[in-house]
Each structure stands twice: as structure tokens, then as C-alpha cells.
Coordinates of C-alpha atoms in Angstrom, one line a residue:
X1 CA 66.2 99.3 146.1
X2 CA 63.2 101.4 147.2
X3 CA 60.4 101.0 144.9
X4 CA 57.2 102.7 145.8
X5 CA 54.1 104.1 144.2
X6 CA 54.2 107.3 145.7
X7 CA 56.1 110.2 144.0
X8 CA 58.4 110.2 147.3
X9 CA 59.8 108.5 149.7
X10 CA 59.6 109.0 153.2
X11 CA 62.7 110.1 155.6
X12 CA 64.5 110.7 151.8
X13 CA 64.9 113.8 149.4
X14 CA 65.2 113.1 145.9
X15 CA 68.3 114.8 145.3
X16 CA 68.4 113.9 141.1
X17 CA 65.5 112.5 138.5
X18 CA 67.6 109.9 136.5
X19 CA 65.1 108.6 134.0
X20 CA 61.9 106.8 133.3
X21 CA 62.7 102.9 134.0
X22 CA 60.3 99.8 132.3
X23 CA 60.1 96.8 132.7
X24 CA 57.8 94.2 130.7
X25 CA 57.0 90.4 131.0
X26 CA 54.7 88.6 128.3
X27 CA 53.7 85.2 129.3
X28 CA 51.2 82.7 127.7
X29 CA 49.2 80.3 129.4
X30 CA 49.6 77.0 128.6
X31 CA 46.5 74.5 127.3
X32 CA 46.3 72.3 130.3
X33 CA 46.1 75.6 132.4
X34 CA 43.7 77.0 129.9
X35 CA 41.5 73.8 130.7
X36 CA 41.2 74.6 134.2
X37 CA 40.4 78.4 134.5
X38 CA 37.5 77.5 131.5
X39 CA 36.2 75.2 133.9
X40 CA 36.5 77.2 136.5
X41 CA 34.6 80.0 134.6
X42 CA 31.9 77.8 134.6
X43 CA 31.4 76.5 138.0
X44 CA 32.3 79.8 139.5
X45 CA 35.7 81.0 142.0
X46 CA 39.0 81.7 141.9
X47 CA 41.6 80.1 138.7
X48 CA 44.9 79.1 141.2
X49 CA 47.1 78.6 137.8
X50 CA 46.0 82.2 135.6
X51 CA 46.7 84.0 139.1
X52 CA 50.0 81.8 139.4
X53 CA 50.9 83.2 136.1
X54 CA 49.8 87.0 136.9
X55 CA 52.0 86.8 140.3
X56 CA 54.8 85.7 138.5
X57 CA 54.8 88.0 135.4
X58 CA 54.2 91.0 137.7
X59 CA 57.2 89.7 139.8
X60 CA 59.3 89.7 136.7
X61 CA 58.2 92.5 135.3
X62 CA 59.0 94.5 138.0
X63 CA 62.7 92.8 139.1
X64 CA 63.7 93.7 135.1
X65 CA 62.4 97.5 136.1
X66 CA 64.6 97.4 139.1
X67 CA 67.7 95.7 137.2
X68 CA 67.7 98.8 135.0
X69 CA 67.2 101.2 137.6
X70 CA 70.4 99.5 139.1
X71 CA 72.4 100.0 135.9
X72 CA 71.7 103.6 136.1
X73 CA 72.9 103.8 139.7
X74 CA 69.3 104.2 141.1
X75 CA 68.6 104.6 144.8
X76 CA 64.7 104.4 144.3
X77 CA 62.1 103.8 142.0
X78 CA 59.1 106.2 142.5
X79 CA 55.6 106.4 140.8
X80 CA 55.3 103.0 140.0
X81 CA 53.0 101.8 137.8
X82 CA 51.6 98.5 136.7
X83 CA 49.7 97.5 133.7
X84 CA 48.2 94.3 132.7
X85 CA 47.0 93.6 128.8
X86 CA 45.9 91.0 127.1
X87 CA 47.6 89.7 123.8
X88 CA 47.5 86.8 121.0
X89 CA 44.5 86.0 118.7
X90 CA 42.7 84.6 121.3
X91 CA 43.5 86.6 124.4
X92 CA 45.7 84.2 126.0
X93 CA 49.1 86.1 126.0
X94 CA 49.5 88.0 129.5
X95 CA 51.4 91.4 129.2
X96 CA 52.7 93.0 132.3
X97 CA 54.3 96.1 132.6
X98 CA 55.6 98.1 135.4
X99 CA 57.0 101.8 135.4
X100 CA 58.3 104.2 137.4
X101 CA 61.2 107.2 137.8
X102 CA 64.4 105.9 138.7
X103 CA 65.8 108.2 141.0
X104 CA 69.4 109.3 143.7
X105 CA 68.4 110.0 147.2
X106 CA 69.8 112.2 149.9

């Protein structure tokens, strides 16, 4: 499956629009990992574990977008869009979602 930001894709002409696809991953972050990126925070650089857990809900988020652009007999995904939000009382719910127009291609 092509999936591409762009609202085409190269060498290919998008012969029908089937539908807007989604696909969303909420993940939270676990105490221990918590621990780390606060300490982090303070001594300054990069938290290993919260960008661990934004690689993989991005990755997920974005295999369930496919999965239903497959169901729908999808060649390509263009105009692909992620979003990251943060949820939970406290911020420490990671929302990922990723978007984009599942379409047949010539």
C-alpha cells in the first residue's frame, strides 16, 4: 500500500476517491517511564521511553489507517495526516491519529 502525504502519487493516476480512512492509537505512559522523562526534564535532553511510545503509537496508528483502506480495496492512501494530542487528567494519555484519502489507481 502507497501511503503518502502528497495529494498524488507519482507515475499513478487516481482513477476513483473511495473515502476518508482514520486511524487512532491512545497510549498511556506508564509510572516508571513517567519517572525518567521528569527527570530528564530536569537535567535537560532527549526522554528514550516517551519517544519509544510516540514511535510506536504513530506506527499503530497508521497500520490501523492502512488495514481499513485495505478493507475498501485501496491502492493508495494520499494526504496523510498525523495528529498528536494529549489526554487524561494529567496529560499523560498520548493520542495519535493519522488520516488520509483512500484511493484506486491507474
Amino acid at each position: 500500500m502507497i501511503v503518502t502525504t502528497t495529494n498524488s502519487v507519482e507515475g499513478y493516476t487516481i482513477s476513483q476517491y473511495l473515502r476518508v480512512v482514520a486511524g487512532e492509537t491512545i497510549t498511556g505512559i506508564n509510572a516508571f517511564k513517567d519517572l525518567g522523562a521528569g527527570l530528564r526534564n530536569i537535567v535537560g535532553g532527549r526522554s528514550a521511553s516517551y519517544e519509544g511510545e510516540a514511535v510506536m503509537a504513530r506506527e499503530n496508528a497508521l497500520a490501523e489507517m492502512v488495514t481499513r483502506a485495505q478493507e475498501l480495496g485501496a491502492d493508495a492512501i494520499v494526504g496523510v495526516a498525523l495528529d498528536y494530542s494529549t489526554l487524561g487528567a494529567n496529560g499523560s494519555m498520548l493520542m495519535v491519529t493519522a488520516c488520509g484519502t483512500a484511493v484506486k489507481l491507474q
